[in-house]
Short mmCIF file of C-alpha atoms and ligand atoms in Angstrom, two decimals:
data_model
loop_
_atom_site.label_atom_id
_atom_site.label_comp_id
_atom_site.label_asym_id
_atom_site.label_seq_id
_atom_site.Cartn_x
_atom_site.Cartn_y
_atom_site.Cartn_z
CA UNK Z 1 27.65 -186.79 -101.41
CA UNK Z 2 29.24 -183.60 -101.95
CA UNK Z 3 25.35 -182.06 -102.34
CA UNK Z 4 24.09 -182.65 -98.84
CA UNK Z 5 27.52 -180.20 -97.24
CA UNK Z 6 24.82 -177.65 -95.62
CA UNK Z 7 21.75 -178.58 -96.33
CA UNK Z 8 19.22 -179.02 -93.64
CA UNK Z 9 17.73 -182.43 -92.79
CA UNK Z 10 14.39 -183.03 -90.42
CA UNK Z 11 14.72 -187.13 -90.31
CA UNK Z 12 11.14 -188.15 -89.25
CA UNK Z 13 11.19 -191.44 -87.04
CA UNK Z 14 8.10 -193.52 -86.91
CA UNK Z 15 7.29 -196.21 -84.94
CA UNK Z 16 9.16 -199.32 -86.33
CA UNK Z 17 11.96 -202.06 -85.62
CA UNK Z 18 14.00 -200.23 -88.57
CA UNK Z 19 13.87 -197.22 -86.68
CA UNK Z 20 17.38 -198.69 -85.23
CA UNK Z 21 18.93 -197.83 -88.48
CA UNK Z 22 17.90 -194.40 -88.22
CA UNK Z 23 20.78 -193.51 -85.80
CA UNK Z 24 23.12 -194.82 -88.60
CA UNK Z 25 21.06 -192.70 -90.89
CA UNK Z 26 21.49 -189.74 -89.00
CA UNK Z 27 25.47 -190.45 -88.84
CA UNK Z 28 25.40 -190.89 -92.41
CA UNK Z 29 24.35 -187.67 -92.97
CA UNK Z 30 26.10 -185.46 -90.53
CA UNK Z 31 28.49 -187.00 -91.84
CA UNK Z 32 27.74 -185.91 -95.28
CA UNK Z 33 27.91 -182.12 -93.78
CA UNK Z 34 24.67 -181.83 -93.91
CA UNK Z 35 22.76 -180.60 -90.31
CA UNK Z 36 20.29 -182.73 -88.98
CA UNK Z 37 17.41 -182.38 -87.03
CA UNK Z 38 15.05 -185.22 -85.95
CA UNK Z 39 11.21 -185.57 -84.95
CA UNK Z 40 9.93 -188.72 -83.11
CA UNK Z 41 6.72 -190.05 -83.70
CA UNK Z 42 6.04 -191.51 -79.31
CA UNK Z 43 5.59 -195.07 -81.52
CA UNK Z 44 9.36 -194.20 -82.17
CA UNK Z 45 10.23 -193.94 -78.94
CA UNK Z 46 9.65 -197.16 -78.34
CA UNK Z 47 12.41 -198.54 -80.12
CA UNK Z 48 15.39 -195.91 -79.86
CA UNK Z 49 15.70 -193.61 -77.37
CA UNK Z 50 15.93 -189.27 -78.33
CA UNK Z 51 18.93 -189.44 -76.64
CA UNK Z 52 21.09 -191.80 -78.84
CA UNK Z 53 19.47 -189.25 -81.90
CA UNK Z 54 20.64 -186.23 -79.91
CA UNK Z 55 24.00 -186.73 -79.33
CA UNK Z 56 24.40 -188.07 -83.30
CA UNK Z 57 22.89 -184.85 -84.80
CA UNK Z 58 24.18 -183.00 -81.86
CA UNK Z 59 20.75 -181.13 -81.96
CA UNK Z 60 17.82 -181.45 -79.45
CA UNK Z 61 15.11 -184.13 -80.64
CA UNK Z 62 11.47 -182.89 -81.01
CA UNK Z 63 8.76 -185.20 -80.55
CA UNK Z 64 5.62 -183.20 -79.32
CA UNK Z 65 3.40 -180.80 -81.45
CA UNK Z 66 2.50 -178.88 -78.55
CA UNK Z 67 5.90 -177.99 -76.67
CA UNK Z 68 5.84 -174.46 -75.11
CA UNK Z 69 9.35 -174.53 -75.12
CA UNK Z 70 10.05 -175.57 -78.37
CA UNK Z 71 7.37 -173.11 -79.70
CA UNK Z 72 9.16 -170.54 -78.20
CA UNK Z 73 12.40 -171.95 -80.16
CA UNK Z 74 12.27 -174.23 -83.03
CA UNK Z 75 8.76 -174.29 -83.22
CA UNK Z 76 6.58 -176.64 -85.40
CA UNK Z 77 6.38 -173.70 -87.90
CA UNK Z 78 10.11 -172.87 -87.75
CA UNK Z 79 11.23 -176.46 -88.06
CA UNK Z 80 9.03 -176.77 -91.26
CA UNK Z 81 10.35 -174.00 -92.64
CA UNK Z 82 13.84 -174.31 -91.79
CA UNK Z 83 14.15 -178.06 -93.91
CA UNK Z 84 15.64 -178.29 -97.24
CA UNK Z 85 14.60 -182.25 -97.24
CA UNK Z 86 12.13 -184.12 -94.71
CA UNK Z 87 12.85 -187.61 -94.81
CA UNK Z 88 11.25 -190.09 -93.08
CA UNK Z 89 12.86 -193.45 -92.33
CA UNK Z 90 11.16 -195.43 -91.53
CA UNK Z 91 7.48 -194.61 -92.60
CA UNK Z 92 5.60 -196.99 -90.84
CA UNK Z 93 1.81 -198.22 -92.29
CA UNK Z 94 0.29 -196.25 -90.05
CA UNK Z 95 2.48 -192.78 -90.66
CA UNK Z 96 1.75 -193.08 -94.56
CA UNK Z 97 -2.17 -194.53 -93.35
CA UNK Z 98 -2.64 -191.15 -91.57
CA UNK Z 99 -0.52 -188.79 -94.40
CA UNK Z 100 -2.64 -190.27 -96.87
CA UNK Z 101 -5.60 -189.06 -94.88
CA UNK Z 102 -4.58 -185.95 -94.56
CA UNK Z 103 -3.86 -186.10 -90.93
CA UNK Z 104 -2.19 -183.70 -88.88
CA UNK Z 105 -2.60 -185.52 -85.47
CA UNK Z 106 0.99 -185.75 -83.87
CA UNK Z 107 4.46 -183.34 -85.03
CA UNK Z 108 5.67 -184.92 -88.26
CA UNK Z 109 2.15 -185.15 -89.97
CA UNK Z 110 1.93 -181.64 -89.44
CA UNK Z 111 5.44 -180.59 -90.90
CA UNK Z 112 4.24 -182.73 -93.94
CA UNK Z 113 1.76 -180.79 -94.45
CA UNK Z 114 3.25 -177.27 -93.06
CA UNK Z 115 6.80 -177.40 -94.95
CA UNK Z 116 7.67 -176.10 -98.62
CA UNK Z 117 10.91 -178.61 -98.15
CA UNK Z 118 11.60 -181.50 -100.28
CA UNK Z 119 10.05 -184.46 -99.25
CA UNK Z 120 11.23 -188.46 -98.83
CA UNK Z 121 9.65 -191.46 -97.69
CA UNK Z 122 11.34 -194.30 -96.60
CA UNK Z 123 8.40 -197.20 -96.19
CA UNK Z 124 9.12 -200.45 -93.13
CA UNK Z 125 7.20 -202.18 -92.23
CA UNK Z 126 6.34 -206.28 -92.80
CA UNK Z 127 5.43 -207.46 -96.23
CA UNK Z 128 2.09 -208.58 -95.52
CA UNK Z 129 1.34 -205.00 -94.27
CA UNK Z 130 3.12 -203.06 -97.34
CA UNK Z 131 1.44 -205.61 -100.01
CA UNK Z 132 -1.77 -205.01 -97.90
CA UNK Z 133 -4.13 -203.56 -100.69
CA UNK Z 134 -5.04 -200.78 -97.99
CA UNK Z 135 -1.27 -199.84 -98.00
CA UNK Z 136 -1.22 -199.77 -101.69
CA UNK Z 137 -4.17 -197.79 -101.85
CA UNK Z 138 -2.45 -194.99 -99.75
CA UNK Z 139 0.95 -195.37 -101.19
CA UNK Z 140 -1.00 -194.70 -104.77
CA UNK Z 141 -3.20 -191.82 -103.32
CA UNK Z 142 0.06 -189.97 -102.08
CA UNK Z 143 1.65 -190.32 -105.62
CA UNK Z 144 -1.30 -188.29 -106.92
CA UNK Z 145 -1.17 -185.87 -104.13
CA UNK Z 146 2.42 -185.17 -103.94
CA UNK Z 147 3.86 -186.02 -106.94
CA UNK Z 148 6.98 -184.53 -106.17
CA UNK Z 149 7.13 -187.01 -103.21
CA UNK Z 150 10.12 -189.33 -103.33
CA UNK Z 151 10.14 -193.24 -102.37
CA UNK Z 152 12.77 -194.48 -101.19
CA UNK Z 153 12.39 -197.93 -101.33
CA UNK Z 154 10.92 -200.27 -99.67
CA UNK Z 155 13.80 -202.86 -100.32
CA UNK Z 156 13.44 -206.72 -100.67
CA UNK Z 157 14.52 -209.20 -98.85
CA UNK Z 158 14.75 -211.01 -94.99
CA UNK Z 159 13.02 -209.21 -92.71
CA UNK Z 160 13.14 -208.51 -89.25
CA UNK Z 161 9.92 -210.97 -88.19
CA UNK Z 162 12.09 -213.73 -90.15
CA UNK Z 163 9.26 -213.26 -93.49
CA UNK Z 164 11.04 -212.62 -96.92
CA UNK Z 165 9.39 -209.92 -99.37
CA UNK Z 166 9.10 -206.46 -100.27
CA UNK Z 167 9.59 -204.03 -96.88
CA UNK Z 168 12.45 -203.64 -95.80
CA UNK Z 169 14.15 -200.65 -94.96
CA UNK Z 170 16.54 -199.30 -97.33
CA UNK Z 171 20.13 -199.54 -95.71
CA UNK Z 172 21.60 -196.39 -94.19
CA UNK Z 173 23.87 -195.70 -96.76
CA UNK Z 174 21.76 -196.02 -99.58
CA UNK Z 175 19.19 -193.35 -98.35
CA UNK Z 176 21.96 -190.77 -97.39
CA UNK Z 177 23.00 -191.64 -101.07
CA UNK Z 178 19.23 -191.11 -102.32
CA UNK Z 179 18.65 -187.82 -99.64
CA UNK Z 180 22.24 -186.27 -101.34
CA UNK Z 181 20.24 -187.27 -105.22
CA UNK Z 182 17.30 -184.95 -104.08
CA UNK Z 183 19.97 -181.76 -104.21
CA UNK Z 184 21.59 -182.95 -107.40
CA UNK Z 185 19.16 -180.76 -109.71
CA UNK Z 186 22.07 -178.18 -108.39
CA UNK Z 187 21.81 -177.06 -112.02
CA UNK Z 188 22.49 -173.49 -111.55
CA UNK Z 189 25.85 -173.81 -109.40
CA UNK Z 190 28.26 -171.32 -110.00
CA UNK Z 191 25.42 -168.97 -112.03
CA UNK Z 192 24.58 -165.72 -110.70
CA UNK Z 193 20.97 -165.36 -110.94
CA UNK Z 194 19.12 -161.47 -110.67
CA UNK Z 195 15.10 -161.32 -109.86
CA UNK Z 196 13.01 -158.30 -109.53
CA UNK Z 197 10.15 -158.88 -106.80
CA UNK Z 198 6.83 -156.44 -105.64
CA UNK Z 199 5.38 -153.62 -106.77
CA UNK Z 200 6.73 -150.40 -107.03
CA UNK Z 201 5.89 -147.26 -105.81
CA UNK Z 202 5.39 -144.04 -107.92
CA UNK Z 203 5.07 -140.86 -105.59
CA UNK Z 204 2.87 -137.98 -105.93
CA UNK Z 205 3.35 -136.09 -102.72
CA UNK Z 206 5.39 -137.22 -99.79
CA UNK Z 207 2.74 -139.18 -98.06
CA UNK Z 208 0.80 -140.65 -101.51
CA UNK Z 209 1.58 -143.07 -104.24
CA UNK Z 210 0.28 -145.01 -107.40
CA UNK Z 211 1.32 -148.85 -106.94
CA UNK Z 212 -0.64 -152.13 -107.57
CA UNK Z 213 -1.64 -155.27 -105.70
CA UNK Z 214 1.72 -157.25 -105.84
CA UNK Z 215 3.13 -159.40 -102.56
CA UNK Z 216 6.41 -159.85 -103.81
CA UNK Z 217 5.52 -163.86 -102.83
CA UNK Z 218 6.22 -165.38 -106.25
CA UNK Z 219 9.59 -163.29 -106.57
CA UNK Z 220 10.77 -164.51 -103.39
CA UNK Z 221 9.61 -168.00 -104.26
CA UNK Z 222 11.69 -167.72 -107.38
CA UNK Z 223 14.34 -166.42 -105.57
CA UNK Z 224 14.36 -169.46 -102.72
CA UNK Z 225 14.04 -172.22 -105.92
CA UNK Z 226 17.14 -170.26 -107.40
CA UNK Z 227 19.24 -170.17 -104.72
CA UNK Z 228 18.40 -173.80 -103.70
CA UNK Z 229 19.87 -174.60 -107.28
CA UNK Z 230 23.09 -173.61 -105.99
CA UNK Z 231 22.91 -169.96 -107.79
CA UNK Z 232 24.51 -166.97 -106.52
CA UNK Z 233 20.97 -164.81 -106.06
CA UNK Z 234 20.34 -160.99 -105.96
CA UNK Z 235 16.98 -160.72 -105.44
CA UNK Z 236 16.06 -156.51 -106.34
CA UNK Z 237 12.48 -156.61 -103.97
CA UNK Z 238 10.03 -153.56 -104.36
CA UNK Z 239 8.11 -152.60 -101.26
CA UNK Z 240 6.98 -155.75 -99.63
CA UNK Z 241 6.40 -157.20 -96.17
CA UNK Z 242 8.22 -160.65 -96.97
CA UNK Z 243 11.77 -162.06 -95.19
CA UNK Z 244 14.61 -162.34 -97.51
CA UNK Z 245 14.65 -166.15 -98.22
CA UNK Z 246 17.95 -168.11 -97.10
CA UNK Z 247 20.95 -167.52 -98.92
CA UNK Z 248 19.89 -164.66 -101.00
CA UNK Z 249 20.94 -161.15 -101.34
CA UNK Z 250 18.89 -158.70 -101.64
CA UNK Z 251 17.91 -155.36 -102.63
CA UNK Z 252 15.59 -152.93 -101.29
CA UNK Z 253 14.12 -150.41 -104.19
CA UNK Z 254 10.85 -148.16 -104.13
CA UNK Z 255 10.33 -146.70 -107.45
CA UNK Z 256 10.66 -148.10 -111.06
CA UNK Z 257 13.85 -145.75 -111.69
CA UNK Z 258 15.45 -147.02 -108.56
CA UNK Z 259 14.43 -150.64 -109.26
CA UNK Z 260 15.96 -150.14 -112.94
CA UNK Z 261 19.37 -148.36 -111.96
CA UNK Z 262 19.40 -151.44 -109.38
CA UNK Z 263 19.08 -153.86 -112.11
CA UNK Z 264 21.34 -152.36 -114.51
CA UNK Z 265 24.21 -152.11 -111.86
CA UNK Z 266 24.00 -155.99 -111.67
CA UNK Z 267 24.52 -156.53 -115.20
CA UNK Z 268 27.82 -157.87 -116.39
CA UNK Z 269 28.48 -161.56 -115.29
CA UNK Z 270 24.72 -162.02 -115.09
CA UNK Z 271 23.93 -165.74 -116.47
CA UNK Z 272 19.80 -165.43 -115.64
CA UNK Z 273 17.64 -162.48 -115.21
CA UNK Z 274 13.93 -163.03 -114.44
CA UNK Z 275 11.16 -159.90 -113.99
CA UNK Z 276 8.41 -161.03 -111.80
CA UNK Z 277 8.17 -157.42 -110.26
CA UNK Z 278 4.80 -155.66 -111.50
CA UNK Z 279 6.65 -152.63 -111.99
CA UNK Z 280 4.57 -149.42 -112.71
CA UNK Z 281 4.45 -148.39 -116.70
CA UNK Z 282 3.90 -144.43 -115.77
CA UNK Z 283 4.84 -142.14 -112.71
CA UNK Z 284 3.62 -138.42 -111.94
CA UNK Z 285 5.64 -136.24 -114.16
CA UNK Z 286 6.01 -133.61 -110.71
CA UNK Z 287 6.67 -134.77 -107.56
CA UNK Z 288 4.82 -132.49 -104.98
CA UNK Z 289 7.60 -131.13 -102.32
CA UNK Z 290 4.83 -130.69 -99.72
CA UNK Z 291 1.40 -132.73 -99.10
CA UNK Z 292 -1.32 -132.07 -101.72
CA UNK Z 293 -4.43 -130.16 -100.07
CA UNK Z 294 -7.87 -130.44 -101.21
CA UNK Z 295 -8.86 -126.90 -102.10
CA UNK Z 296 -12.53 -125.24 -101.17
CA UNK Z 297 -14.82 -126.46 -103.73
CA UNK Z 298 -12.36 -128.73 -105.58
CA UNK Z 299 -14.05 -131.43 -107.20
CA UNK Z 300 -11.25 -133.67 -109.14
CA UNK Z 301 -7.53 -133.71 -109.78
CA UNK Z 302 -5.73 -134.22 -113.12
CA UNK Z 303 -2.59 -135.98 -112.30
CA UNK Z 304 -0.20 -136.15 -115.66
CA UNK Z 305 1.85 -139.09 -116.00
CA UNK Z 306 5.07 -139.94 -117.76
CA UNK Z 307 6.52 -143.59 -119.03
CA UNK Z 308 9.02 -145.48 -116.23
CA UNK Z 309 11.75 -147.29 -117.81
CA UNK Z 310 11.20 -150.78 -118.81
CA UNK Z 311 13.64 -152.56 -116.70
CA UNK Z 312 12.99 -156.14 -118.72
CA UNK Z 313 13.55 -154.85 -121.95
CA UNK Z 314 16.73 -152.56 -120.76
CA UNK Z 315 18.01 -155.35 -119.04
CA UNK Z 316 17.22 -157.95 -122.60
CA UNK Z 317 18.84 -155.03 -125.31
CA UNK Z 318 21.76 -154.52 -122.81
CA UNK Z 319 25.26 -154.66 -123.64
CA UNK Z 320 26.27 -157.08 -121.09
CA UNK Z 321 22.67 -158.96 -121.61
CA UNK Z 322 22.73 -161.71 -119.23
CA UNK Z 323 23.07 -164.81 -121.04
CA UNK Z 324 18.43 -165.85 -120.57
CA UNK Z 325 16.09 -163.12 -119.83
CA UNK Z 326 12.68 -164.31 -118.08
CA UNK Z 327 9.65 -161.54 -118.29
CA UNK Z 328 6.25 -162.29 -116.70
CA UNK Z 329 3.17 -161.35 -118.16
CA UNK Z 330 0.86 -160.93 -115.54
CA UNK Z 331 -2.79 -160.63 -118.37
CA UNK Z 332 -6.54 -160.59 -117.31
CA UNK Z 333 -7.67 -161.59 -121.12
CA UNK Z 334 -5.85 -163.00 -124.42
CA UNK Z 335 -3.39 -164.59 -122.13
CA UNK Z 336 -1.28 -166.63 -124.95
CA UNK Z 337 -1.63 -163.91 -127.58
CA UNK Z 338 -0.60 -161.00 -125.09
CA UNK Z 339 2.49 -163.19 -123.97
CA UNK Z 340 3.91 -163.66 -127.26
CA UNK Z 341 3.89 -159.68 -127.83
CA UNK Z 342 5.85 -159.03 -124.79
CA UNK Z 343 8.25 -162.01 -125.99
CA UNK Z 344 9.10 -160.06 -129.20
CA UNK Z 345 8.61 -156.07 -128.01
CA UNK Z 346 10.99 -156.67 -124.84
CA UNK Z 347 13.59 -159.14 -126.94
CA UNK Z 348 13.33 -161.71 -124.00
CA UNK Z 349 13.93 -165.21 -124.30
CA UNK Z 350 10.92 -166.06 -122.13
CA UNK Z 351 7.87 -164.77 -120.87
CA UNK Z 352 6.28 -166.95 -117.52
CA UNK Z 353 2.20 -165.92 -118.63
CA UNK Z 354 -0.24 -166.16 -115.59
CA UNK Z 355 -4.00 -164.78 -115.61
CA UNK Z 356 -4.01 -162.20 -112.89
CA UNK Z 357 -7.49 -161.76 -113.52
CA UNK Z 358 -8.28 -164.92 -111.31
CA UNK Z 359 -9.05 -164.59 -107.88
CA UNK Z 360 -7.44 -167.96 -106.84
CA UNK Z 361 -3.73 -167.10 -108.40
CA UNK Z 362 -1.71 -164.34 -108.67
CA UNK Z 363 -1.37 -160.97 -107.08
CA UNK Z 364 -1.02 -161.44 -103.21
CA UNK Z 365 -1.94 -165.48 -103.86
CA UNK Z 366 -0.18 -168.28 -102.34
CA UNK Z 367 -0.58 -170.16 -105.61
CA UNK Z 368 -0.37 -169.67 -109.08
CA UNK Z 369 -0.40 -171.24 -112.61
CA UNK Z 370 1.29 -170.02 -115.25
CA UNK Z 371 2.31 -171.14 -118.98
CA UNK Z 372 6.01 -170.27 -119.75
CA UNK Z 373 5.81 -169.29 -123.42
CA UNK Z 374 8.91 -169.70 -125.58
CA UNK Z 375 9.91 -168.44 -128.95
CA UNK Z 376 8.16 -172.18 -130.17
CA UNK Z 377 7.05 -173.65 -126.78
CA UNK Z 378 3.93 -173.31 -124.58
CA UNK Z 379 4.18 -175.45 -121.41
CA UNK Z 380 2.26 -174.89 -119.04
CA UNK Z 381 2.26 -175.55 -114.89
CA UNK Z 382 -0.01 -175.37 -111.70
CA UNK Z 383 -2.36 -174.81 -110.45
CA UNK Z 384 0.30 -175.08 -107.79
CA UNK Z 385 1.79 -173.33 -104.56
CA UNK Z 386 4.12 -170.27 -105.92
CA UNK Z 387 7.08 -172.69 -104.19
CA UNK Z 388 5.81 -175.42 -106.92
CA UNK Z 389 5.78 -173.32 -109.45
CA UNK Z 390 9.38 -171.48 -108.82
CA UNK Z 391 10.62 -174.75 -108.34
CA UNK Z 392 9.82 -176.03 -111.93
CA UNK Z 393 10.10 -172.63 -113.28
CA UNK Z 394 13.93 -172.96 -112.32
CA UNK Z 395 14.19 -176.43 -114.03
CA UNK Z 396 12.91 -175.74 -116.88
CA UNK Z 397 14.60 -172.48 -117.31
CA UNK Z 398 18.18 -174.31 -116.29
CA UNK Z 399 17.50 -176.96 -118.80
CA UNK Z 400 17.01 -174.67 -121.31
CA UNK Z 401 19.89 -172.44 -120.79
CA UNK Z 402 22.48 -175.47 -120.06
CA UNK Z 403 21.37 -176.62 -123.74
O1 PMT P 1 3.90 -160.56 -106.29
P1 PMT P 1 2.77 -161.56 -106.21
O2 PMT P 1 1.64 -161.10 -105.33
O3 PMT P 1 3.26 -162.96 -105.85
O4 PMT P 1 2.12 -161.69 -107.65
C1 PMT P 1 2.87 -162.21 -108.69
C2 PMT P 1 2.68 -161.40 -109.99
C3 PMT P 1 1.23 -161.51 -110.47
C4 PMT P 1 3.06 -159.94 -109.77
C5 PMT P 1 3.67 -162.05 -111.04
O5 PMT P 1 3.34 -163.40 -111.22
C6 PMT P 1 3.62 -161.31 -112.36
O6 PMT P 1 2.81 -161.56 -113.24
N1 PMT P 1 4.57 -160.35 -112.54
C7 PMT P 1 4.61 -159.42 -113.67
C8 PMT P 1 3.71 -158.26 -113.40
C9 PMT P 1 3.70 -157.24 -114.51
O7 PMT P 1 3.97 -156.11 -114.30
O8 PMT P 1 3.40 -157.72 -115.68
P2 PMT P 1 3.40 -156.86 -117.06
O9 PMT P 1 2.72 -157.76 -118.02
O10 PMT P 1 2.83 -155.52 -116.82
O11 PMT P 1 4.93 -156.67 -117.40
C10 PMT P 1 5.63 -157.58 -118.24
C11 PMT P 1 7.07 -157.72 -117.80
O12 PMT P 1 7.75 -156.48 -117.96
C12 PMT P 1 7.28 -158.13 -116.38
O13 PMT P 1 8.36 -159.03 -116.34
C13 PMT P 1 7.63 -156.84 -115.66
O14 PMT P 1 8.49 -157.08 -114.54
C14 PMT P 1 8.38 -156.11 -116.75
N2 PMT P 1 8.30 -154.63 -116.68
C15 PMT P 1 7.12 -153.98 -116.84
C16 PMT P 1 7.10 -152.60 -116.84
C17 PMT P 1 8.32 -151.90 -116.65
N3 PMT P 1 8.34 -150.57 -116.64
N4 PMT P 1 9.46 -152.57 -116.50
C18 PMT P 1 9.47 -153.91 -116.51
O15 PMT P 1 10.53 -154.52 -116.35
#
């Protein structure tokens, strides 16, 4: 269970006699090196104290939504965003009753819906009640939701009111086995991975500048996936108002010269480079020492522009070319058509094609959907959060490049 040393578990405790194995749960991963957090449903609370939960993960237990002092700390927001995994053992009818819903009535139904982290269910509950074809009906409606959720179990066997059937919780041992499985797509360990993120910015004067509409959000989405792969990440961010995701090293660049002497500097035991920065094509061929003024009876400027460096295609005809070059094609017509091009006139291995014409994905969006085009492949993803999408984009790409 080498995979769980460091990652961050939020165990979610709902109201159930299983929740007794919990604590063991919570040992079994510590254990495991991974640190825990946990969050009590008050249905939880009746069957094993906070306490017993605090001293095993040796970190305070939160159990309200509306804490002033925990806002203040680990907040609802923080503690969603902090989790690699949220598991919940047990889920109790009711929990999955009210995820399936959509709820977001107590803490954990709201870090289900607030967090980007993996997520795990761990259904207990009596057999009657899981078999119950309202319980099914929920279990099957989450499946379509989240179909990145993961089920573990329910198990078979005696249970707790003395009835025999599907229910039971999964033992201890055999979740912190399953929660460990979750990190085991840790296809890029070892691999140093280099993204380019944002726009850039071309000056004209000191206080001006051409640039474009990008957030940086699905570079430093990328950038998270990669590095939760277990790869070594520089991430080479333009101008953007974003925090450097966990475990990631990064790069601050304004212009596309800066941004491509930044990116050539990494090259050498590169293993993946991906462009998802919407560098600028042309800059001002002058750069004005002193602020442009507007003269008396002026009525237009001619500014003359020159070609930036394409950093993609410098980085894909390099010497030391990293072993898979990623370019995205960010098109507003001939999506498919305009991809391939940029496949063959930058000598990349892929291009990731999304439609930034849309006003529902792409530039500044939290979600996108995007076709990664290969020299005979088209598969396409989303729509999706840009998380999703970096998430898959990494698999894929680490399939790929293992074979
Ligand atoms: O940042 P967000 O708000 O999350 O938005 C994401 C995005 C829309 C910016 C992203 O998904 C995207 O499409 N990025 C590429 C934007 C772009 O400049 O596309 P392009 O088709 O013009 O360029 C093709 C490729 O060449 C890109 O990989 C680009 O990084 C690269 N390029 C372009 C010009 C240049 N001088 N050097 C380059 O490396």
């Amino acid at each position: 269970m080498q995979t769980l040393t460091r990652k961050r578990i939020l165990v979610g405790i709902t109201g159930g006699i299983a929740a007794y194995k919990s604590a063991e749960l919570v040992r079994e991963l510590v254990r495991a090196g991974a640190d825990v957090r946990v969050v009590m449903t008050p249905a939880a609370k009746e069957f094993i104290t906070p306490l017993t939960l605090q001293a095993l993960s040796g970190n305070p237990v939160h159990h309200t939504l509306l804490d002033e002092a925990a806002e203040m700390g680990m907040g609802h927001i923080e503690l969603a965003r902090w989790a690699d995994l949220l598991l919940v053992a047990p889920a109790s009818a009711d929990f999955i009753a009210r995820l399936a819903a959509g709820m977001g009535n107590d803490l954990l139904t709201t870090l289900f819906l607030a967090t980007q982290a993996k997520l795990a269910l761990a259904p207990a509950m009596n057999e009657k009640m899981w078999l119950n074809a309202s319980t099914q009906a929920n279990v099957q409606q989450l499946q379509q939701r989240f179909p990145d959720l993961a089920w573990f179990g329910p198990d078979a066997g005696q249970q707790a009111c003395g009835d025999v059937g599907p229910g039971r919780m999964l033992e201890p041992v055999g979740l912190a086995q399953l929660a460990a499985s979750c990190f085991e797509q840790n296809v890029l360990t070892g691999r140093k991975v280099v993204i380019t993120a944002g726009p850039t910015r071309e000056a004209i004067d000191p206080v001006r500048y051409l640039s474009n509409h990008s957030s940086g959000k699905m570079g430093f989405a990328l950038a998270a996936a990669a590095a939760e792969a277990g790869a070594a990440v520089t991430l080479i961010a333009g101008p953007v108002n974003l925090p450097t995701p966990d475990r990631v090293d990064r790069l601050d660049v304004v212009s596309a010269r800066e941004m491509h002497e930044a990116a050539m500097a990494q090259l050498g035991a590169v293993d993946l480079f991906i462009g998802t920065a919407a560098v600028a094509d042309f800059r001002p061929d002058t750069l004005a020492d002193q602020k442009l003024k507007k003269q008396d009876g002026q009525s237009g400027m001619t500014l003359t522009l020159v070609q930036n460096p394409d950093i993609i295609a410098s980085v894909a005809k390099a010497e030391q070319r990293p072993t898979s070059v990623v370019a995205f094609a960010a098109e507003t017509q001939n999506l498919l058509e305009y991809a391939r091009r940029k496949l063959d006139r930058k000598a990349v291995d892929w291009v990731v094609a999304n439609d930034v014409s849309r006003q529902d994905i792409g530039f500044g969006q939290d979600h996108n959907e995007v076709v990664l085009v290969g020299k005979d492949s088209e598969r396409p993803f989303g729509p999706a959060s840009k998380h999703q999408v970096a998430r898959w984009l990494i698999e894929q790409l680490s399939a790929s490049f293992h074979a």
